[in-house]
Structure formats: C-alpha cells, structure tokens
mmCIF file of C-alpha atoms in Angstrom:
data_model
loop_
_atom_site.group_PDB
_atom_site.id
_atom_site.type_symbol
_atom_site.label_atom_id
_atom_site.label_comp_id
_atom_site.label_asym_id
_atom_site.label_seq_id
_atom_site.Cartn_x
_atom_site.Cartn_y
_atom_site.Cartn_z
ATOM 1 C CA MET A 154 0.000 0.000 0.000
ATOM 2 C CA ARG A 155 1.342 3.414 -0.883
ATOM 3 C CA TRP A 156 2.358 5.623 2.005
ATOM 4 C CA GLN A 157 0.352 8.756 2.944
ATOM 5 C CA GLN A 158 -2.283 8.560 0.221
ATOM 6 C CA ILE A 159 -5.458 8.282 2.311
ATOM 7 C CA PHE A 160 -5.973 9.838 5.734
ATOM 8 C CA ARG A 161 -8.951 9.784 8.065
ATOM 9 C CA SER A 162 -9.680 12.640 10.387
ATOM 10 C CA ASN A 163 -12.313 14.489 12.320
ATOM 11 C CA HIS A 164 -13.790 17.543 10.590
ATOM 12 C CA LEU A 165 -11.546 20.239 9.139
ATOM 13 C CA GLY A 166 -13.720 23.180 10.137
ATOM 14 C CA HIS A 167 -11.819 24.513 13.138
ATOM 15 C CA LEU A 168 -8.215 24.010 12.108
ATOM 16 C CA THR A 169 -5.611 26.139 13.817
ATOM 17 C CA GLU A 170 -2.616 27.590 12.010
ATOM 18 C CA ALA A 171 -0.537 24.863 13.636
ATOM 19 C CA ASP A 172 -2.890 22.218 12.210
ATOM 20 C CA ILE A 173 -2.615 23.703 8.735
ATOM 21 C CA GLU A 174 1.175 23.647 8.976
ATOM 22 C CA VAL A 175 0.958 19.917 9.665
ATOM 23 C CA LEU A 176 -1.567 19.178 6.925
ATOM 24 C CA ARG A 177 -0.203 21.323 4.110
ATOM 25 C CA PRO A 178 2.931 19.215 3.429
ATOM 26 C CA LEU A 179 0.710 16.151 2.921
ATOM 27 C CA GLY A 180 -0.304 17.605 -0.447
ATOM 28 C CA LEU A 181 -3.976 16.828 0.008
ATOM 29 C CA LYS A 182 -6.004 17.218 -3.191
ATOM 30 C CA SER A 183 -9.440 16.178 -1.959
ATOM 31 C CA ALA A 184 -11.604 15.903 1.139
ATOM 32 C CA PHE A 185 -14.493 13.440 1.256
ATOM 33 C CA ASP A 186 -16.954 14.703 3.847
ATOM 34 C CA PHE A 187 -19.576 12.350 5.323
ATOM 35 C CA ARG A 188 -21.164 14.994 7.575
ATOM 36 C CA GLY A 189 -24.825 15.877 7.363
ATOM 37 C CA SER A 190 -26.077 19.239 6.123
ATOM 38 C CA GLU A 191 -26.210 21.061 9.471
ATOM 39 C CA GLU A 192 -22.808 19.739 10.492
ATOM 40 C CA ARG A 193 -21.208 21.074 7.308
ATOM 41 C CA VAL A 194 -22.755 24.532 7.707
ATOM 42 C CA ALA A 195 -21.531 24.757 11.306
ATOM 43 C CA ALA A 196 -17.903 23.980 10.410
ATOM 44 C CA ILE A 197 -16.878 24.646 6.816
ATOM 45 C CA CYS A 198 -13.579 23.118 5.696
ATOM 46 C CA GLY A 199 -10.736 25.378 6.796
ATOM 47 C CA LEU A 200 -8.076 23.991 4.463
ATOM 48 C CA ALA A 201 -7.808 26.053 1.291
ATOM 49 C CA GLY A 202 -6.871 24.648 -2.083
ATOM 50 C CA ILE A 203 -8.503 21.212 -1.884
ATOM 51 C CA ALA A 204 -11.671 19.919 -3.544
ATOM 52 C CA VAL A 205 -14.390 19.095 -1.021
ATOM 53 C CA HIS A 206 -16.868 16.347 -1.928
ATOM 54 C CA SER A 207 -19.989 16.058 0.223
ATOM 55 C CA LEU A 208 -21.189 12.477 0.756
ATOM 56 C CA PRO A 209 -23.820 13.166 3.423
ATOM 57 C CA ILE A 210 -24.831 10.683 6.068
ATOM 58 C CA GLU A 211 -27.017 12.400 8.621
ATOM 59 C CA PRO A 212 -26.138 11.706 12.274
ATOM 60 C CA THR A 213 -28.712 9.716 14.241
ATOM 61 C CA VAL A 214 -27.151 8.342 17.429
ATOM 62 C CA VAL A 215 -27.210 11.386 19.701
ATOM 63 C CA ALA A 216 -30.746 12.263 18.579
ATOM 64 C CA ALA A 217 -31.944 8.718 19.314
ATOM 65 C CA LEU A 218 -30.409 8.768 22.786
ATOM 66 C CA ARG A 219 -31.825 12.203 23.571
ATOM 67 C CA ALA A 220 -35.269 11.025 22.447
ATOM 68 C CA ARG A 221 -35.095 8.150 24.902
ATOM 69 C CA LEU A 222 -34.020 10.525 27.636
ATOM 70 C CA ALA A 223 -36.907 12.874 26.814
ATOM 71 C CA ASP A 224 -39.308 9.923 27.147
ATOM 72 C CA GLY A 225 -38.030 9.331 30.666
ATOM 73 C CA ILE A 226 -36.077 6.191 29.769
ATOM 74 C CA PRO A 227 -32.877 5.895 31.843
ATOM 75 C CA LEU A 228 -29.789 5.582 29.682
ATOM 76 C CA SER A 229 -26.801 3.342 30.266
ATOM 77 C CA SER A 230 -23.645 2.441 28.372
ATOM 78 C CA THR A 231 -25.437 -0.725 27.213
ATOM 79 C CA ASP A 232 -28.107 1.398 25.538
ATOM 80 C CA ALA A 233 -25.462 3.538 23.874
ATOM 81 C CA ILE A 234 -23.613 0.480 22.570
ATOM 82 C CA GLU A 235 -26.757 -0.951 20.996
ATOM 83 C CA VAL A 236 -27.707 2.396 19.413
ATOM 84 C CA MET A 237 -24.183 2.636 17.998
ATOM 85 C CA ARG A 238 -24.446 -0.869 16.534
ATOM 86 C CA GLU A 239 -27.777 -0.010 14.958
ATOM 87 C CA SER A 240 -26.278 3.098 13.373
ATOM 88 C CA TYR A 241 -23.648 0.927 11.671
ATOM 89 C CA ARG A 242 -26.337 -1.422 10.404
ATOM 90 C CA ASN A 243 -28.114 1.606 8.983
ATOM 91 C CA TYR A 244 -24.990 2.686 7.120
ATOM 92 C CA VAL A 245 -25.637 -0.385 4.977
ATOM 93 C CA ARG A 246 -29.436 -0.227 4.920
ATOM 94 C CA HIS A 247 -29.878 3.495 4.262
ATOM 95 C CA ASN A 248 -26.534 5.112 3.336
ATOM 96 C CA THR A 249 -24.968 2.836 0.754
ATOM 97 C CA PRO A 250 -25.293 5.537 -1.976
ATOM 98 C CA SER A 251 -22.764 7.686 -0.101
ATOM 99 C CA PHE A 252 -20.256 4.829 0.046
ATOM 100 C CA ARG A 253 -20.891 4.050 -3.629
ATOM 101 C CA ALA A 254 -20.094 7.683 -4.456
ATOM 102 C CA LEU A 255 -16.894 7.444 -2.412
ATOM 103 C CA PHE A 256 -15.662 4.448 -4.392
ATOM 104 C CA ALA A 257 -16.490 6.158 -7.690
ATOM 105 C CA LEU A 258 -14.436 9.180 -6.620
ATOM 106 C CA LEU A 259 -11.539 6.990 -5.475
ATOM 107 C CA LEU A 260 -11.372 5.456 -8.924
ATOM 108 C CA GLU A 261 -10.872 8.924 -10.389
ATOM 109 C CA ASP A 262 -7.460 9.106 -8.662
ATOM 110 C CA ARG A 263 -7.817 12.114 -6.367
ATOM 111 C CA ALA A 264 -5.051 11.215 -3.912
ATOM 112 C CA PRO A 265 -3.605 12.241 -1.566
ATOM 113 C CA LEU A 266 -6.957 12.659 0.119
ATOM 114 C CA VAL A 267 -8.654 12.840 3.499
ATOM 115 C CA ILE A 268 -11.895 11.140 4.500
ATOM 116 C CA HIS A 269 -13.761 12.615 7.441
ATOM 117 C CA CYS A 270 -17.072 13.182 9.188
ATOM 118 C CA THR A 271 -17.426 15.130 12.441
ATOM 119 C CA ALA A 272 -15.444 12.894 14.787
ATOM 120 C CA GLY A 273 -13.756 10.801 12.100
ATOM 121 C CA LYS A 274 -14.531 7.507 13.778
ATOM 122 C CA ASP A 275 -17.903 6.021 12.769
ATOM 123 C CA ARG A 276 -19.061 7.049 9.301
ATOM 124 C CA THR A 277 -15.435 7.572 8.348
ATOM 125 C CA GLY A 278 -14.249 4.445 10.142
ATOM 126 C CA PHE A 279 -16.771 2.267 8.334
ATOM 127 C CA ALA A 280 -15.852 3.814 4.972
ATOM 128 C CA CYS A 281 -12.155 3.149 5.539
ATOM 129 C CA ALA A 282 -12.869 -0.426 6.606
ATOM 130 C CA LEU A 283 -14.765 -0.930 3.335
ATOM 131 C CA ILE A 284 -11.787 0.377 1.369
ATOM 132 C CA LEU A 285 -9.392 -1.968 3.152
ATOM 133 C CA HIS A 286 -11.729 -4.935 2.681
ATOM 134 C CA SER A 287 -12.053 -4.180 -1.032
ATOM 135 C CA LEU A 288 -8.273 -4.284 -1.284
ATOM 136 C CA GLY A 289 -7.919 -7.661 0.391
ATOM 137 C CA VAL A 290 -6.499 -6.541 3.743
ATOM 138 C CA SER A 291 -7.075 -9.043 6.558
ATOM 139 C CA CYS A 292 -9.982 -8.587 8.971
ATOM 140 C CA GLU A 293 -7.529 -8.562 11.869
ATOM 141 C CA LEU A 294 -5.558 -5.682 10.427
ATOM 142 C CA ILE A 295 -8.682 -3.738 9.505
ATOM 143 C CA ALA A 296 -9.869 -4.010 13.106
ATOM 144 C CA GLU A 297 -6.494 -2.762 14.366
ATOM 145 C CA ASP A 298 -6.654 0.237 12.060
ATOM 146 C CA TYR A 299 -10.234 1.006 13.066
ATOM 147 C CA LEU A 300 -9.398 0.846 16.773
ATOM 148 C CA LEU A 301 -6.630 3.433 16.362
ATOM 149 C CA THR A 302 -9.416 5.928 17.034
ATOM 150 C CA ASN A 303 -9.268 4.986 20.709
ATOM 151 C CA ARG A 304 -5.614 6.011 20.810
ATOM 152 C CA PHE A 305 -5.768 9.269 18.858
ATOM 153 C CA TYR A 306 -9.215 10.791 19.301
ATOM 154 C CA ARG A 307 -9.668 13.329 22.100
ATOM 155 C CA ARG A 308 -13.238 14.002 23.209
ATOM 156 C CA ASP A 309 -14.460 17.511 23.918
ATOM 157 C CA PRO A 310 -15.498 17.343 27.603
ATOM 158 C CA ALA A 311 -18.472 19.610 26.839
ATOM 159 C CA ALA A 312 -19.820 17.436 24.019
ATOM 160 C CA SER A 313 -23.343 16.047 24.559
ATOM 161 C CA SER A 314 -23.220 17.213 28.161
ATOM 162 C CA ASP A 315 -26.903 16.392 28.664
ATOM 163 C CA LEU A 316 -26.162 12.658 28.374
ATOM 164 C CA PRO A 317 -24.820 10.459 31.200
ATOM 165 C CA GLU A 318 -21.041 10.234 31.411
ATOM 166 C CA ASP A 319 -20.887 6.492 30.698
ATOM 167 C CA VAL A 320 -22.983 7.072 27.571
ATOM 168 C CA ARG A 321 -20.690 9.886 26.447
ATOM 169 C CA GLN A 322 -17.694 7.625 26.884
ATOM 170 C CA VAL A 323 -19.236 5.106 24.492
ATOM 171 C CA LEU A 324 -19.912 7.864 21.933
ATOM 172 C CA ALA A 325 -16.317 9.057 22.149
ATOM 173 C CA SER A 326 -14.814 5.666 21.352
ATOM 174 C CA VAL A 327 -15.152 2.739 18.968
ATOM 175 C CA GLN A 328 -15.636 -0.958 19.605
ATOM 176 C CA ALA A 329 -15.019 -3.877 17.294
ATOM 177 C CA SER A 330 -18.674 -4.858 17.734
ATOM 178 C CA PHE A 331 -19.767 -1.646 15.984
ATOM 179 C CA LEU A 332 -17.876 -2.599 12.850
ATOM 180 C CA THR A 333 -19.108 -6.187 13.139
ATOM 181 C CA ALA A 334 -22.709 -4.962 13.230
ATOM 182 C CA GLY A 335 -22.228 -3.151 9.939
ATOM 183 C CA PHE A 336 -20.683 -6.156 8.233
ATOM 184 C CA ASP A 337 -23.383 -8.441 9.657
ATOM 185 C CA ALA A 338 -25.926 -6.173 7.931
ATOM 186 C CA ILE A 339 -23.991 -6.596 4.691
ATOM 187 C CA SER A 340 -24.170 -10.379 5.039
ATOM 188 C CA ALA A 341 -27.892 -10.233 5.825
ATOM 189 C CA ASP A 342 -28.801 -7.947 2.925
ATOM 190 C CA TYR A 343 -26.241 -8.886 0.245
ATOM 191 C CA GLY A 344 -25.162 -12.422 1.101
ATOM 192 C CA ASP A 345 -21.518 -11.539 1.656
ATOM 193 C CA LEU A 346 -19.039 -8.712 1.324
ATOM 194 C CA GLU A 347 -18.231 -9.712 -2.251
ATOM 195 C CA GLY A 348 -21.868 -9.191 -3.165
ATOM 196 C CA TYR A 349 -21.960 -5.782 -1.486
ATOM 197 C CA LEU A 350 -18.775 -4.575 -3.148
ATOM 198 C CA GLY A 351 -19.882 -5.820 -6.537
ATOM 199 C CA ASP A 352 -23.612 -5.138 -6.544
ATOM 200 C CA ALA A 353 -23.960 -2.141 -4.224
ATOM 201 C CA LEU A 354 -20.687 -0.238 -4.505
ATOM 202 C CA GLY A 355 -19.687 -1.003 -8.072
ATOM 203 C CA PRO A 356 -20.210 -3.309 -11.045
ATOM 204 C CA ARG A 357 -19.421 -6.910 -10.206
ATOM 205 C CA ARG A 358 -17.533 -7.299 -13.481
ATOM 206 C CA THR A 359 -14.732 -5.104 -12.135
ATOM 207 C CA ARG A 360 -13.765 -7.750 -9.589
ATOM 208 C CA THR A 361 -13.114 -11.441 -9.368
ATOM 209 C CA ARG A 362 -13.474 -13.318 -6.127
ATOM 210 C CA ASN A 363 -10.482 -12.828 -3.797
ATOM 211 C CA ALA A 364 -8.930 -10.259 -6.127
ATOM 212 C CA PRO A 365 -8.343 -6.748 -4.776
ATOM 213 C CA VAL A 366 -9.763 -3.682 -6.457
ATOM 214 C CA ALA A 367 -7.179 -1.477 -8.159
ATOM 215 C CA LEU A 368 -7.498 2.136 -7.025
ATOM 216 C CA PRO A 369 -5.095 4.081 -9.246
ATOM 217 C CA GLY A 370 -2.514 6.203 -7.521
ATOM 218 C CA ILE A 371 -3.860 5.428 -4.070
ATOM 219 C CA LEU A 372 -3.041 1.831 -3.224
ATOM 220 C CA LYS A 373 -1.066 -0.869 -4.986
ATOM 221 C CA PHE A 374 -0.393 -4.525 -4.308
ATOM 222 C CA ALA A 375 2.502 -6.888 -4.525
ATOM 223 C CA SER A 376 1.111 -9.574 -2.225
ATOM 224 C CA ARG A 377 -1.785 -11.982 -1.879
ATOM 225 C CA PRO A 378 -4.946 -10.352 -0.484
ATOM 226 C CA ARG A 379 -4.878 -12.207 2.837
ATOM 227 C CA GLN A 380 -1.148 -11.935 3.502
ATOM 228 C CA ARG A 381 -0.292 -10.508 6.913
ATOM 229 C CA MET A 382 1.203 -7.024 6.623
ATOM 230 C CA LYS A 383 2.898 -4.944 9.266
ATOM 231 C CA LEU A 384 0.529 -2.423 10.840
ATOM 232 C CA PRO A 385 2.473 0.810 10.112
ATOM 233 C CA GLN A 386 2.689 0.149 6.365
ATOM 234 C CA ALA A 387 -0.850 -1.161 6.007
ATOM 235 C CA ALA A 388 -2.611 1.229 8.358
ATOM 236 C CA ALA A 389 -0.752 4.445 7.663
ATOM 237 C CA SER A 390 -2.555 5.136 4.407
ATOM 238 C CA ILE A 391 -5.756 5.578 6.375
ATOM 239 C CA SER A 392 -4.390 6.475 9.764
ATOM 240 C CA ALA A 393 -5.265 9.791 11.332
ATOM 241 C CA SER A 394 -3.316 12.991 11.164
ATOM 242 C CA ARG A 395 -2.617 13.419 14.875
ATOM 243 C CA SER A 396 -3.031 17.179 14.767
ATOM 244 C CA ALA A 397 -6.333 17.087 12.948
ATOM 245 C CA MET A 398 -7.668 14.371 15.229
ATOM 246 C CA THR A 399 -6.850 16.098 18.502
ATOM 247 C CA SER A 400 -6.988 19.854 18.096
ATOM 248 C CA SER A 401 -10.557 20.769 17.204
ATOM 249 C CA ASN A 402 -13.184 18.567 18.819
ATOM 250 C CA ALA A 403 -16.702 19.686 18.078
ATOM 251 C CA GLU A 404 -19.638 17.859 19.612
ATOM 252 C CA ILE A 405 -19.638 14.273 18.499
ATOM 253 C CA ALA A 406 -22.361 13.766 15.912
ATOM 254 C CA CYS A 407 -22.897 10.089 15.283
#
C-alpha cells in the first residue's frame, strides 16, 4: 500500500494555524466529507486549495439517545452500545449511496486525500474499513486500524453534556462490535461482502473473487490479499493525522 495517500480525520472546520502547517505538506487534493447538512454549515472546511466532496450521512445516534431521555427512559452504556451498533447497520441499509459515491471518486485518482465526518470515527471508520476490505487486507488488520481511534481521538469534555457520562464515553470511542454490526448487515442484505462490493458499490464485473480492487494512484499490491502485513505500512494510508484528530473537537455527531 502506498504511504500517505489516504488519511482519516475528524472535521476540518476549526483548524488552527498549527494544524494547517501539519496538513499542508501532505499535499492533500481532496476531502471526502460524510457529515450531514447542518454539520457542514456549522464547520466549513478550513483547508484552502482542496476539492471538497460532500457524501452526506445524517447523524442519528445522539438524537436517538436524547429522544429516549426525553421519554423518561434511563440511559446506560449498554443502551449507547446498541444504538451505535444499529447506526452501523443503517450505514448499509440506508446510506450505501454515499459509500458508492466514495468508491467512484476513489477510482478517479484524487489522492492524496482525506476522509472525514465530524469525529472521524464512525461514518469515516466504516468507509475506511470498506476500502481496506475491497483491497484484500485481513480482517484482523482492519480491526487494528479502526481501533486506532481509541488512541488518537480526544473528546471535547463539553460534548453532549446532557447525556450520562458512561454514555458519552461510548460515543467518544469505537468498539469492534460496531464494525461487526455493519458487516453483519452486509451479510444479511447482500449475502456476503463480495456481493456488497460488486452489486452495491460497483459493477461486479470489475472484480473477481479474492482479487483486490485497483485504485489508481492510491493503493497498490505486490502480495496476496490475505497476507499478513505490518501495521504501520498497512494502516498508515488511512491512519489519522494526529493534529487534525486532537486539536478541534466539536460535539460528536454520530
């Protein structure tokens, strides 16, 4: 996999000058933004000179939890975990067009690029997992890359302050079961990941079973799809820019 071609991040709306100094040398050409309409208006991309592509997936998790709270239903971390899992299932059920658009744009060779939503962990994390799966990276390594969020993301202490602290902790992190829920929905609705990649995200004729997709200029292969690769080389192409992940933490919108 080519180094520093795809990055994932939280939103780019409140970048500091120090952040921009970190990001500028990456040579980013494009930003793929999974935020919903209100999120984008509240924090417009602060990095000049790159093409911004809106692939909206409206946030639902915080609203669902607040609705339960308004109905007098006590919330716990268990509730938050299940709502998070359901949101990942809904990425497949209701938001596949946004992921299809992402893959179409990737094939147009717009790298180096950054993929982000508000927090850069759920909508973005699922998108990056799909990319890695399409390229034949092992499930183990994909999970490791996804869980890097728990090392790099820094939650705004004021975010969703009306929710219980244990619920907020769930919203500010990722769990392997979230990703599993999304891929279980793929299996339920499309039979398997091969069917989803071929029938939902792109024409099946572009792929043969167990063969990785070729994304020009972004990722390239010299190994079998399931071969174990060292984490830094395999994960770095979609690992987070530390500055962008930690400096400007708006309210988590899942």
